[in-house]
Short mmCIF file of C-alpha atoms and ligand atoms in Angstrom, two decimals:
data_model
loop_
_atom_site.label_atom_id
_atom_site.label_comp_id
_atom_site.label_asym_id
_atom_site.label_seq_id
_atom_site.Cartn_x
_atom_site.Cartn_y
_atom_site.Cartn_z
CA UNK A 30 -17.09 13.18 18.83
CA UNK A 31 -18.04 10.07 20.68
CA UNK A 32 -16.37 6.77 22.31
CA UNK A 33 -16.71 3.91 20.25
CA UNK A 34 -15.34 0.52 20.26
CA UNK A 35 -14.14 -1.94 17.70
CA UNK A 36 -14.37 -5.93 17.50
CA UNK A 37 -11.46 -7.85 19.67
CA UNK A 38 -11.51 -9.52 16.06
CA UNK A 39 -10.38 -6.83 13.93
CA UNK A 40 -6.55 -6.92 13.71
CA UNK A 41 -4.52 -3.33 13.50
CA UNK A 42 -1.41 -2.21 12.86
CA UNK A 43 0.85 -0.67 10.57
CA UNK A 44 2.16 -0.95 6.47
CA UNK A 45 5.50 -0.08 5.32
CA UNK A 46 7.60 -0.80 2.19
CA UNK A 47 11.51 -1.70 2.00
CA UNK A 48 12.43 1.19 -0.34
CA UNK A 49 10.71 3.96 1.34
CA UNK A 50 12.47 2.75 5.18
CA UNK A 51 15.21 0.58 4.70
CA UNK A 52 18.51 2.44 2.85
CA UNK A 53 21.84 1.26 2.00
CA UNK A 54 20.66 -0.59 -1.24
CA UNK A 55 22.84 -0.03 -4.56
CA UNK A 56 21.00 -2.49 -6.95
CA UNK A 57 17.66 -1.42 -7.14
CA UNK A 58 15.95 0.84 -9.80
CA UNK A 59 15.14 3.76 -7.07
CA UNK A 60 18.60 4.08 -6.18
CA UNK A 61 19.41 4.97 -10.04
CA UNK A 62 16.86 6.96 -9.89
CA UNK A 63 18.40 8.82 -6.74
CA UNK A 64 21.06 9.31 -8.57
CA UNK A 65 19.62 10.32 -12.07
CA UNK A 66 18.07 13.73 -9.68
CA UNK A 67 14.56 12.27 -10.39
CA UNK A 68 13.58 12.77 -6.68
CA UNK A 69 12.42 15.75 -5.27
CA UNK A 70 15.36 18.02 -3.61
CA UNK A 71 17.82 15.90 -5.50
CA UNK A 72 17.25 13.52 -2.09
CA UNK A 73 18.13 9.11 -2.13
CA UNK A 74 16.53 6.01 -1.12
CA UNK A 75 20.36 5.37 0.30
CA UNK A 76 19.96 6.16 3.81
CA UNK A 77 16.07 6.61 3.76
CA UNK A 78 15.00 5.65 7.77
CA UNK A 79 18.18 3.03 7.82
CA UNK A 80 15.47 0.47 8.75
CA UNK A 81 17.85 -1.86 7.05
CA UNK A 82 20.54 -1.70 10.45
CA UNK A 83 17.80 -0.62 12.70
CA UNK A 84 15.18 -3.04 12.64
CA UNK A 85 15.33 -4.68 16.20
CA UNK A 86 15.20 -1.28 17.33
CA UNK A 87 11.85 -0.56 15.41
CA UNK A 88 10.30 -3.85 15.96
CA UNK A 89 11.13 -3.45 19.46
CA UNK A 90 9.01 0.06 19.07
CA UNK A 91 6.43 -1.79 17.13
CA UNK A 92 5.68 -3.74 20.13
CA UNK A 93 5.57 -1.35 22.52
CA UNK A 94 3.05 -0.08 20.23
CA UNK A 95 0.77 -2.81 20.75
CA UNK A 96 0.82 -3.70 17.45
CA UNK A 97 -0.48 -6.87 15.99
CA UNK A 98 0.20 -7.04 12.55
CA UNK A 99 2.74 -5.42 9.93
CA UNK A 100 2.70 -4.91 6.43
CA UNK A 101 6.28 -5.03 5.00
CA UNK A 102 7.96 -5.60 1.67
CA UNK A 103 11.00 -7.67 0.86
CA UNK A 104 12.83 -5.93 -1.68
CA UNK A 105 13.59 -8.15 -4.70
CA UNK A 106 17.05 -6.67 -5.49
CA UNK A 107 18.38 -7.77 -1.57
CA UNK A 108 17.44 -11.15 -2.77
CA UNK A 109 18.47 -11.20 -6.47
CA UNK A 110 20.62 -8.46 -6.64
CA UNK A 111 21.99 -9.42 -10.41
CA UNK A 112 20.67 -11.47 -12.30
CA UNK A 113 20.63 -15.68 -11.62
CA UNK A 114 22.38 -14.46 -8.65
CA UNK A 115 21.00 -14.76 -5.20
CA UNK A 116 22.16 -13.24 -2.10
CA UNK A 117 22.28 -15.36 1.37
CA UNK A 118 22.93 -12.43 2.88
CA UNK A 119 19.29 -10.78 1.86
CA UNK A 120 17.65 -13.51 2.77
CA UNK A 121 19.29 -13.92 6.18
CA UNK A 122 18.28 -10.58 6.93
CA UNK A 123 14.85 -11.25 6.20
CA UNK A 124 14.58 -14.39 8.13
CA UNK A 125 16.20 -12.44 11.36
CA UNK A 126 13.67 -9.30 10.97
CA UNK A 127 10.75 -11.69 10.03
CA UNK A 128 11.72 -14.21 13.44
CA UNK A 129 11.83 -11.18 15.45
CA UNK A 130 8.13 -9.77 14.45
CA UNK A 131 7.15 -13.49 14.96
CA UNK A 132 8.65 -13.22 18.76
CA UNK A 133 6.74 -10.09 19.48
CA UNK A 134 3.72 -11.98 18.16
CA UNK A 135 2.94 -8.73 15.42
CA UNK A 136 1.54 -10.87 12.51
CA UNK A 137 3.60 -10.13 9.26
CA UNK A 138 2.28 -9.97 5.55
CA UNK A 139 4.42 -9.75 3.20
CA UNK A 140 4.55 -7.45 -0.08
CA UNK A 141 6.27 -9.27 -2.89
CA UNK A 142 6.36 -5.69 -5.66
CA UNK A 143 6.14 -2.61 -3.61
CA UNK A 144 6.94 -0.41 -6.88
CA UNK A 145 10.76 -1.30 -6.69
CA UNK A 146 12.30 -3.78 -8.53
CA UNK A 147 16.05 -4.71 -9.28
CA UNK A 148 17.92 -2.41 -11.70
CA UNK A 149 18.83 -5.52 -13.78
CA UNK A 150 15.07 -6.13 -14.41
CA UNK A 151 14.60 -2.62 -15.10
CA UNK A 152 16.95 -2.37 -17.77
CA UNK A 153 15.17 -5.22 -19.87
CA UNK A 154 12.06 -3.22 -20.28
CA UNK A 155 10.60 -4.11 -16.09
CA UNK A 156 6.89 -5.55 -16.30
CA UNK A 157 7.13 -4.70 -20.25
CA UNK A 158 9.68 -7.73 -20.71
CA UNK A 159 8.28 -10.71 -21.93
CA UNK A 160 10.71 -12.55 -19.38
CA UNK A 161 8.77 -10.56 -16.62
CA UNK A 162 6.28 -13.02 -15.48
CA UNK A 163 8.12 -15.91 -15.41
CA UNK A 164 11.12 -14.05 -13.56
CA UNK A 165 8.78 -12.33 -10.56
CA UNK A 166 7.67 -15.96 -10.60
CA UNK A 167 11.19 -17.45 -9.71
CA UNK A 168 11.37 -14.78 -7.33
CA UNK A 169 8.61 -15.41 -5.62
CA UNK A 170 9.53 -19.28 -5.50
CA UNK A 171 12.90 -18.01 -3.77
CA UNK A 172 10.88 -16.23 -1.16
CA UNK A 173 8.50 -19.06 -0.45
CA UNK A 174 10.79 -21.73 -0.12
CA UNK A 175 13.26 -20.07 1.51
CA UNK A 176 11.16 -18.17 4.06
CA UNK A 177 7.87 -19.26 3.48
CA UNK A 178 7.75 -21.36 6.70
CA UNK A 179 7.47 -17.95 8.63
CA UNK A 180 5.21 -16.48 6.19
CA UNK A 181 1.88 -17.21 6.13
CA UNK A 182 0.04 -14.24 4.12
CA UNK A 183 1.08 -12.55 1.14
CA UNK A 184 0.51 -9.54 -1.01
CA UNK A 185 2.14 -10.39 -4.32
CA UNK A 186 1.63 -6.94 -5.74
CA UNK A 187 0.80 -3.40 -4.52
CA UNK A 188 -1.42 -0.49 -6.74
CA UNK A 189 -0.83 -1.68 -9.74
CA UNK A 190 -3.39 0.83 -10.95
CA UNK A 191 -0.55 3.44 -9.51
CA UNK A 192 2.32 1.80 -10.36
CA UNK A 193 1.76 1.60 -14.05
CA UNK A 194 0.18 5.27 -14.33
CA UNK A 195 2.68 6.60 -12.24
CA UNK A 196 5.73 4.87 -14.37
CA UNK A 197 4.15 5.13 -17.48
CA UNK A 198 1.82 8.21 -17.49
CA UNK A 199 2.99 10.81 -15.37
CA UNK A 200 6.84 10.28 -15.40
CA UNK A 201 7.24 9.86 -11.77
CA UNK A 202 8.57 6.48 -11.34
CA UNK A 203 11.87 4.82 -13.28
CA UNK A 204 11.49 4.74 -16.18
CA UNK A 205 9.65 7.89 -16.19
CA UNK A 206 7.82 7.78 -19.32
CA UNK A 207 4.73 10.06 -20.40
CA UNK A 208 1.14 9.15 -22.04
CA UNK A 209 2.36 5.71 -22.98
CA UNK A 210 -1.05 4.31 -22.82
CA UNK A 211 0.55 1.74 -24.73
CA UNK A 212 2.71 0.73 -21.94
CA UNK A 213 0.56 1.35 -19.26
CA UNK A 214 -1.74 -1.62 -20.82
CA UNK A 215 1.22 -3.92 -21.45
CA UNK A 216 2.51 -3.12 -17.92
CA UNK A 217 -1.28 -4.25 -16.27
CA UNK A 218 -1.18 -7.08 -18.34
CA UNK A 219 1.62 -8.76 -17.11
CA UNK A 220 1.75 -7.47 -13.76
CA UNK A 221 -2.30 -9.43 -13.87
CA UNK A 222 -0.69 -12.48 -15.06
CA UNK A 223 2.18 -12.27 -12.44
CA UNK A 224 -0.61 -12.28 -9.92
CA UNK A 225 -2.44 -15.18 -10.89
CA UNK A 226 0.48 -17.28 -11.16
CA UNK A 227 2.04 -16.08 -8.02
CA UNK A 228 -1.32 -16.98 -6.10
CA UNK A 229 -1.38 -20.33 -7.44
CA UNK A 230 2.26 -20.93 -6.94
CA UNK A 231 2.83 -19.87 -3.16
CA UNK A 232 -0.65 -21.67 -2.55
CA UNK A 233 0.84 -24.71 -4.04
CA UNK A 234 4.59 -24.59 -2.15
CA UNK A 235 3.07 -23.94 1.19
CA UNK A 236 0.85 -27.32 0.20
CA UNK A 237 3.72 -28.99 -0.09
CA UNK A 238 5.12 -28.25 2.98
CA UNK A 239 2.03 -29.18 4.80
CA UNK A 240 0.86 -25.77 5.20
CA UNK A 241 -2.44 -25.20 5.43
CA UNK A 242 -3.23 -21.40 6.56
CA UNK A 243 -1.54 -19.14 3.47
CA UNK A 244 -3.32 -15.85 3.11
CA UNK A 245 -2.28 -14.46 -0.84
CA UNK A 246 -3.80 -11.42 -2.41
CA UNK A 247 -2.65 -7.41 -3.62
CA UNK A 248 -3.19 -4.71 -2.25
CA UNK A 249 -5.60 -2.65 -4.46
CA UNK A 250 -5.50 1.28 -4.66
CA UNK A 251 -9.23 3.02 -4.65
CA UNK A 252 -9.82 5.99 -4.98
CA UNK A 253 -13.16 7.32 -4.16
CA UNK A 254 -14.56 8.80 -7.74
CA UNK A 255 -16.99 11.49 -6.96
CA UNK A 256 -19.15 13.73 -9.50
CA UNK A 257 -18.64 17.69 -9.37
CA UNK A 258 -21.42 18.05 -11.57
CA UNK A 259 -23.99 15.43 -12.81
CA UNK A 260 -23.83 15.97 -16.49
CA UNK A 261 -23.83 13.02 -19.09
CA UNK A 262 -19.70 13.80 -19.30
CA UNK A 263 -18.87 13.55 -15.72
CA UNK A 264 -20.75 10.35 -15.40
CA UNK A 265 -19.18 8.61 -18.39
CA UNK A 266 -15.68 10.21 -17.20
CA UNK A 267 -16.72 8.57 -14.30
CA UNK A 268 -17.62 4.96 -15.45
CA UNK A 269 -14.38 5.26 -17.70
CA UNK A 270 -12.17 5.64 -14.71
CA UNK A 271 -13.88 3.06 -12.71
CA UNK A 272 -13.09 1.10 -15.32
CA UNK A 273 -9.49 1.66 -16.33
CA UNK A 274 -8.18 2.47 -12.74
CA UNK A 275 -10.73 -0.38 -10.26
CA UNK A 276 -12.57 -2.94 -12.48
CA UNK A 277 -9.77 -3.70 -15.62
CA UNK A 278 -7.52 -5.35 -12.19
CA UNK A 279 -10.33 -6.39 -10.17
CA UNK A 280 -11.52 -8.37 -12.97
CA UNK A 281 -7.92 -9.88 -13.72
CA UNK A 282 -6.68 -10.55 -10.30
CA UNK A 283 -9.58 -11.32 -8.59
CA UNK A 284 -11.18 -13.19 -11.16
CA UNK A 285 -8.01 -13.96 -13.99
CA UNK A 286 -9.75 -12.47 -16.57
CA UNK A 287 -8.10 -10.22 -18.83
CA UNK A 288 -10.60 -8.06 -20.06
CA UNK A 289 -10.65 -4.93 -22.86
CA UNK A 290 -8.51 -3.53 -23.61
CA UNK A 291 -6.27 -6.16 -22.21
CA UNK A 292 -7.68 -9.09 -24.53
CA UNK A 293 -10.42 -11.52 -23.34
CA UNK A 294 -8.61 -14.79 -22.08
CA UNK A 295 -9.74 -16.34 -19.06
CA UNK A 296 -6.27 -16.69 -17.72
CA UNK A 297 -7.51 -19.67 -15.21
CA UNK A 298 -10.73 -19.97 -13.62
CA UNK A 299 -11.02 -19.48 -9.88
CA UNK A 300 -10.83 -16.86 -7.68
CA UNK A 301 -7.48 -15.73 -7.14
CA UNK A 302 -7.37 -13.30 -3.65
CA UNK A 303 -8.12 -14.77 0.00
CA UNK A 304 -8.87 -11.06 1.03
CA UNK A 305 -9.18 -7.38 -0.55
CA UNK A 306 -6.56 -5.41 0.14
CA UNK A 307 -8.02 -1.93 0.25
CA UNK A 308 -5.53 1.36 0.09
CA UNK A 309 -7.51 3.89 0.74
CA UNK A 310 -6.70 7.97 0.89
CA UNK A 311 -8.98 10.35 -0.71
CA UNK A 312 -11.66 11.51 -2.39
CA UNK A 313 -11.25 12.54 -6.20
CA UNK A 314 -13.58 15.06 -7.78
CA UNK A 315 -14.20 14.23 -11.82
CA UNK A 316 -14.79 17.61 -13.29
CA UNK A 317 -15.88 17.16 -17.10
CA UNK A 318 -13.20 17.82 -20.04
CA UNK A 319 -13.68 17.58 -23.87
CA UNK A 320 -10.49 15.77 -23.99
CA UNK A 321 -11.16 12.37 -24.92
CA UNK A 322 -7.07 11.39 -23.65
CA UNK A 323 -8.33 11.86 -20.36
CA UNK A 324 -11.10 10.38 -20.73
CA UNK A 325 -13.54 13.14 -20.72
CA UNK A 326 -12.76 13.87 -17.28
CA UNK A 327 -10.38 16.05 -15.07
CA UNK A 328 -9.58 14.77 -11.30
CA UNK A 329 -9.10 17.57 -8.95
CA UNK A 330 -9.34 18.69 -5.32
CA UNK A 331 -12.81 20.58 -4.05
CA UNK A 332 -11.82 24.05 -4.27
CA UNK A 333 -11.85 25.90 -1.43
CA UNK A 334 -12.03 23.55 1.34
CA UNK A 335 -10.97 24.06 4.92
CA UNK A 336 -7.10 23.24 6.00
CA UNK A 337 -8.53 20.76 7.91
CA UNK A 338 -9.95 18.70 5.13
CA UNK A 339 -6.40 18.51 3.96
CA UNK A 340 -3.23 16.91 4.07
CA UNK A 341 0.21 18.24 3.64
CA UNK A 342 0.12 17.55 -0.02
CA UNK A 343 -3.07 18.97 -0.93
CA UNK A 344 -5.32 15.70 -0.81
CA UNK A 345 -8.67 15.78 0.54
CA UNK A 346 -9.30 14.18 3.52
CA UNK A 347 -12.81 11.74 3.81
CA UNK A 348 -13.53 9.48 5.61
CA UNK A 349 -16.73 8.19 4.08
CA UNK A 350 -14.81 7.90 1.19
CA UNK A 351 -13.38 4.69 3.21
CA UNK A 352 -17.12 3.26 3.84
CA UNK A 353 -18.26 3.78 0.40
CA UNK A 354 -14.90 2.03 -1.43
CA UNK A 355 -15.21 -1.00 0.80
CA UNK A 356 -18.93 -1.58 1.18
CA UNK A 357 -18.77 -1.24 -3.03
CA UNK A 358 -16.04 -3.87 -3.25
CA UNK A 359 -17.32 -6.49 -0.88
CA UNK A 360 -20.63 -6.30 -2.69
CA UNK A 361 -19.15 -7.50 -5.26
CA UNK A 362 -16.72 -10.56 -3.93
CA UNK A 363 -18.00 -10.98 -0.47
CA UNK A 364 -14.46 -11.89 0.51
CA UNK A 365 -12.50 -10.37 3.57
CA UNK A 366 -11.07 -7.03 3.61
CA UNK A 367 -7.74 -5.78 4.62
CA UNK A 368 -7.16 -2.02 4.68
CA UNK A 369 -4.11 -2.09 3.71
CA UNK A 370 -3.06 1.42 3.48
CA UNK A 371 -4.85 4.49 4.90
CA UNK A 372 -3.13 7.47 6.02
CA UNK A 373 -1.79 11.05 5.62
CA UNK A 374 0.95 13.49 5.72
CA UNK A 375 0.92 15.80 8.55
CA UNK A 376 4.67 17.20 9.38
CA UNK A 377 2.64 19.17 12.42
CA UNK A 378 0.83 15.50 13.46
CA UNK A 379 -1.78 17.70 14.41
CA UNK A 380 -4.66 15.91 12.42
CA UNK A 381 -3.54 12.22 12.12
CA UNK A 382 -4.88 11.47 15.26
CA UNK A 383 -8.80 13.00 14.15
CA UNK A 384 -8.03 11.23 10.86
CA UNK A 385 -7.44 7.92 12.98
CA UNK A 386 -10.72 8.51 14.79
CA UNK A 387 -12.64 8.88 11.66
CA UNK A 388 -11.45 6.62 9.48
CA UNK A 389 -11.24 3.63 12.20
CA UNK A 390 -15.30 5.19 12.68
CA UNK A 391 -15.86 4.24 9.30
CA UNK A 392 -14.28 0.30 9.97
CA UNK A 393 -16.80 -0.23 12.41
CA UNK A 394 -19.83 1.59 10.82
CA UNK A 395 -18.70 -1.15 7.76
CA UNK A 396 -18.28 -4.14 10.82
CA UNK A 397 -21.40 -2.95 12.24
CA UNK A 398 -23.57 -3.11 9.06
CA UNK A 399 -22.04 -7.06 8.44
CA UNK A 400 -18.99 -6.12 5.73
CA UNK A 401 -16.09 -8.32 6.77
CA UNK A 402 -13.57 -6.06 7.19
CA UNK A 403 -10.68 -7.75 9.23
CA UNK A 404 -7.27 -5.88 9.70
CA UNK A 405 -6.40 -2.20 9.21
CA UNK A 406 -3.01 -1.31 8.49
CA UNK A 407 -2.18 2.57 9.04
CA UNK A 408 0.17 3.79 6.72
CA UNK A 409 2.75 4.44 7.86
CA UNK A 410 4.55 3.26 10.63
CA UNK A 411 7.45 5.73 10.58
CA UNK A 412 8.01 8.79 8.47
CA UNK A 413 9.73 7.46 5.03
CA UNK A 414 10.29 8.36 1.44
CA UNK A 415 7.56 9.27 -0.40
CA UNK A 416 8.91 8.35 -3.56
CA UNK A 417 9.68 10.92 -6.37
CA UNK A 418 8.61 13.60 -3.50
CA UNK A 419 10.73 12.63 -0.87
CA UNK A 420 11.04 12.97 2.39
CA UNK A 421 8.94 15.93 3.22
CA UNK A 422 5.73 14.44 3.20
CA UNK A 423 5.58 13.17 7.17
CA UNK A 424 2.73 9.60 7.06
CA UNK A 425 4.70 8.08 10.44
CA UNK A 426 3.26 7.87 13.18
CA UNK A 427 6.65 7.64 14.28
CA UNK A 428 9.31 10.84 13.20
CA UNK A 429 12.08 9.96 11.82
CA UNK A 430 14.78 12.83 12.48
CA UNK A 431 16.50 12.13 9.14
CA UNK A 432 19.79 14.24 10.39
CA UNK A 433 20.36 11.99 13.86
CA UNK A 434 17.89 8.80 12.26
CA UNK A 435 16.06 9.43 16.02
CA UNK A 436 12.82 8.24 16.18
CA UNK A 437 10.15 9.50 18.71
CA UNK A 438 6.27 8.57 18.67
CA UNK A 439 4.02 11.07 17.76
CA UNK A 440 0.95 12.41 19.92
CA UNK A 441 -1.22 10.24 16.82
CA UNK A 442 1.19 6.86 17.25
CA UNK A 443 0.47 7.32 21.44
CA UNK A 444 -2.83 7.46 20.64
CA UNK A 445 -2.83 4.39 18.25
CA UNK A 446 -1.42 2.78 20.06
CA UNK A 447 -3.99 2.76 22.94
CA UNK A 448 -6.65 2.00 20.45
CA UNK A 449 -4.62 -1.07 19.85
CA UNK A 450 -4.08 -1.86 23.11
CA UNK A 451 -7.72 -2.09 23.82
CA UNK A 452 -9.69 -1.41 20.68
CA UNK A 453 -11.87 1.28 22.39
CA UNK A 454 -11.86 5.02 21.44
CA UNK A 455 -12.89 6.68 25.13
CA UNK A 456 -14.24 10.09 25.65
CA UNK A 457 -10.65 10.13 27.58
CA UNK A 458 -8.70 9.97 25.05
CA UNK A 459 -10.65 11.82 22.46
CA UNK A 460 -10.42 14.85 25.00
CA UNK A 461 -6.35 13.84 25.68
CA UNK A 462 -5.26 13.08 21.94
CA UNK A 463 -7.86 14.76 20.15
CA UNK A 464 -8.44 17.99 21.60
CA UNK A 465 -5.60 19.21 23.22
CA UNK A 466 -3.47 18.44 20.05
CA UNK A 467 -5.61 20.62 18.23
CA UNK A 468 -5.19 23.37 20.70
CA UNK A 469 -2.00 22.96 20.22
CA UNK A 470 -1.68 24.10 16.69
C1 LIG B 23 1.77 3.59 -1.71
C2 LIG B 23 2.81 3.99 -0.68
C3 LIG B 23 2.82 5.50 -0.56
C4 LIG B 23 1.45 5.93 -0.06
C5 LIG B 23 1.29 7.43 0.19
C6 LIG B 23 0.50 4.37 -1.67
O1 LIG B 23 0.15 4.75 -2.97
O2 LIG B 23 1.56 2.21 -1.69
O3 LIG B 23 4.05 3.46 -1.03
O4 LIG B 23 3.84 5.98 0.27
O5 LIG B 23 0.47 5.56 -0.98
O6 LIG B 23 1.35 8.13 -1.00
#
C-alpha cells in the first residue's frame, strides 16, 4: 500500500438518514413497522441513535472530525406529521441542527425521501397514490420556504431503484409486498415525476429569493453488474438489469423521460440533476437462470472468497467496482459526481479503515484520469438502523453503544478523519491505522 493524496477540491464527509439515527418518532411508516415485528429481532426505529436529542453533541463530534460536508435527511412525518397539518416544532428542530452544521462550517445536503415517509401517506397507497406527486411536492415547498435559506443543495430522492424493489419485491420495507412488478413500475413512475417537479420547483423558490447557488439532484444506487460466465444469458440478464435497476431512472430523472415500460412521455425537456449522486457498495455477480421473472439472471456473491473481501452481511467488497460505476455514468452526462454513499458493516472495525484507503484510491484514480468527481460522503457517520435488519449491521465510523447511547470513534473514523484533515493518505498512517488494526484482529 502506498501514500497518496487527494485534491484540496474534493469535499468529504459523511451521509446519514433521519430514520436510521434520530428516534422518538410515532408518525412515520417505520415506526408501524417496528411495531408490526417486521424488523429483525423484533427491534424499533423509536430510540434508534437518539440523534433526535443529541444532535449538538454529534455535530460537535462531526467537527472534531474535520468534516466538511453532511448528508442528512429531514424526515417528512416531523414536518407533516398528519395530514394538512404541519408541525413548528419539526421544523424548528431542523433549523437549530441545520444552523449549527452551518456554524461548524460542515456543508449540509439535504435528503428530501430517505425511504420513510409519514404513516398517513402510507396508508393511501405511498408513491402508488395518485395524490403522491403533488403531495411530496407541497412538502418539498414547506421545506424550501421554510428552511431553504440555509439550504443550498438537495437530494430530493434516495435509491429509488431500492426503494421500490425493496417495498415492492422482496417484502422488506412497509408495505412489504412480494413480486408486484406491477407496483414496482407504478412506484418508479411517480417517484420519476416527483423528481422532476421537485428539481424545477426548489430551483424556482430559491430564484425567488435571490438565490443563486442551489445544488438539486438524487442519490442513485449502482451496483456494479458483473458476468460469472459469458454466455448469451448472462449478458442479456445483464443488459436487462442495467436496464430496469440504472438506465429506466437515469433516463427519467436525469433526462425526464419516462421510458418502457414506464410509457414514453417526455415529462419536460432539460436536464434535471446538478450532480450524480453515486451510492456505491458492491459488486454483484449475474449467474444465468431460465427464469424469465428474474430476468434470466440470478445475483449472487463469488463463492468462496476470502473474509476479507467481505462485509458483515455477506457483500463483496470492490473497490474497482467504485471506478468502473462512476467513470460509466459520467460518460454518459459529464456532470459532477457526488458519492453519496459508500461504506460497510464491520462490528470488529477492523477493515473499514483498508476499505477507506481503497475506495478513496479509486476517487483519485477517477480525479486523476479527468472524471469530476467532487464530494465523497462515507456512509455512515455513526452506527444506525439498518432497516428491516436492524441494528446489528455496524457502517459508523462512530459506535453507538445502543444500551448507554455512548458514542466513541472508531480506529477507521480516527483515521478519516486525518484524511480529512489534510487529504493525504501517508505511509504513517497506513502503517498506524492500517496495519496495526489488522494485527489486531
Ligand atoms: C441506503 C442506506 C443504507 C445503506 C446500507 C443504502 O441502500 O441508502 O439507508 O443504510 O445503503 O445498506
Amino acid at each position: 500500500m502506498k501514500s497518496f493524496k487527494l485534491p484540496q477540491s474534493l469535499l468529504l464527509g459523511t451521509a446519514t438518514a433521519a430514520t436510521q439515527i434520530e428516534g422518538g418518532d410515532k408518525n412515520s411508516n417505520w415506526y408501524y413497522w417496528s411495531l408490526a415485528g417486521k424488523i429483525n429481532n423484533n427491534e424499533s426505529s423509536i430510540v434508534a441513535a437518539n440523534h433526535y436529542n443529541r444532535y449538538l453533541e454529534d455535530i460537535e463530534l462531526m467537527d472534531n472530525l474535520n468534516q466538511e460536508i453532511y448528508r442528512m435527511s429531514i424526515e417528512w412525518s416531523r414536518i407533516e406529521p398528519s395530514r394538512d397539518e404541519w408541525s413548528e416544532e419539526g421544523v424548528a428542530h431542523y433549523r437549530d441542527e441545520l444552523t449549527q452544521l452551518l456554524k461548524c462550517n460542515i456543508k449540509p445536503l439535504v435528503t428530501l425521501h430517505h425511504f420513510s415517509c409519514p404513516q398517513w401517506f402510507q396508508e393511501i397507497g405511498g408513491f402508488l397514490s395518485d395524490e403522491a406527486v403533488a403531495l411530496f411536492l407541497r412538502f418539498t415547498e414547506k421545506v424550501v420556504v421554510e428552511l431553504g435559506d440555509l439550504i443550498e443543495e438537495y437530494c430530493t430522492i434516495n435509491e429509488p431503484n431500492v426503494f421500490v424493489n425493496d417495498t415492492y419485491m422482496d417484502g422488506k420495507y412497509p408495505p412489504g409486498e412480494y413480486n408486484n412488478i406491477r407496483h414496482y413500475f407504478k412506484a418508479s413512475k411517480n417517484l420519476i415525476i416527483a423528481h422532476v417537479e421537485a428539481y424545477k420547483l426548489i430551483h424556482k423558490l430559491r430564484e425567488q429569493r435571490g438565490y443563486t447557488n442551489t445544488k438539486v439532484g438524487f442519490a442513485h444506487h449502482i451496483a456494479y453488474f458483473d458476468l460469472k460466465t459469458k454466455n448469451p444469458l448472462t449478458k442479456l440478464s445483464k443488459k436487462m438489469m442495467d436496464y430496469s435497476f440504472h438506465t429506466m431512472f437515469l433516463k427519467g430523472m436525469v433526462e425526464g423521460k419516462l421510458v418502457f415500460p414506464l410509457g414514453s412521455k417526455v415529462i419536460d425537456k432539460g436536464i434535471f440533476c446538478d450532480f450524480l449522486g453515486v451510492n456505491y457498495y458492491s459488486r454483484h455477480l449475474i449467474h444465468s437462470s431460465l427464469n424469465p421473472a428474474t430476468l434470466f439472471g440470478e445475483v449472487k456473491v463469488e463463492a468462496n472468497l476470502a473474509d476479507d473481501k467481505l462485509n458483515d452481511l455477506g457483500w463483496e467488497i470492490y473497490p474497482e467496482g467504485l471506478f468502473y460505476v462512476c467513470e460509466e455514468i459520467y460518460n454518459k452526462y459529464q456532470l459532477p459526481i457526488y458519492i453519496t454513499e459508500n461504506g460497510m458493516p464491520d462490528s470488529k472495525d477492523t477493515k473499514r479503515a483498508k476499505f477507506i484507503y481503497d475506495h478513496l484510491y479509486q476517487v483519485k484514480s477517477l480525479i486523476d484520469k479527468g472524471i469530476k468527481v467532487e464530494r465523497y460522503y462515507h456512509w455512515s457517520f455513526m452506527d444506525n438502523l439498518e432497516w428491516n435488519d436492524g441494528y446489528g449491521p455496524r457502517f459508523g465510523l462512530v459506535e453507538v453503544n445502543y444500551q448507554t447511547l455512548e458514542r466513541k470513534v472508531r480506529n477507521s473514523g480516527h483515521f478519516y478523519a486525518k484524511i480529512c484533515e489534510n487529504k493525504v493518505v501517508t505511509e504513517e498512517m497506513i502503517e498506524e491505522y492500517i496495519n496495526k488494526s489488522g494485527d489486531n484482529l
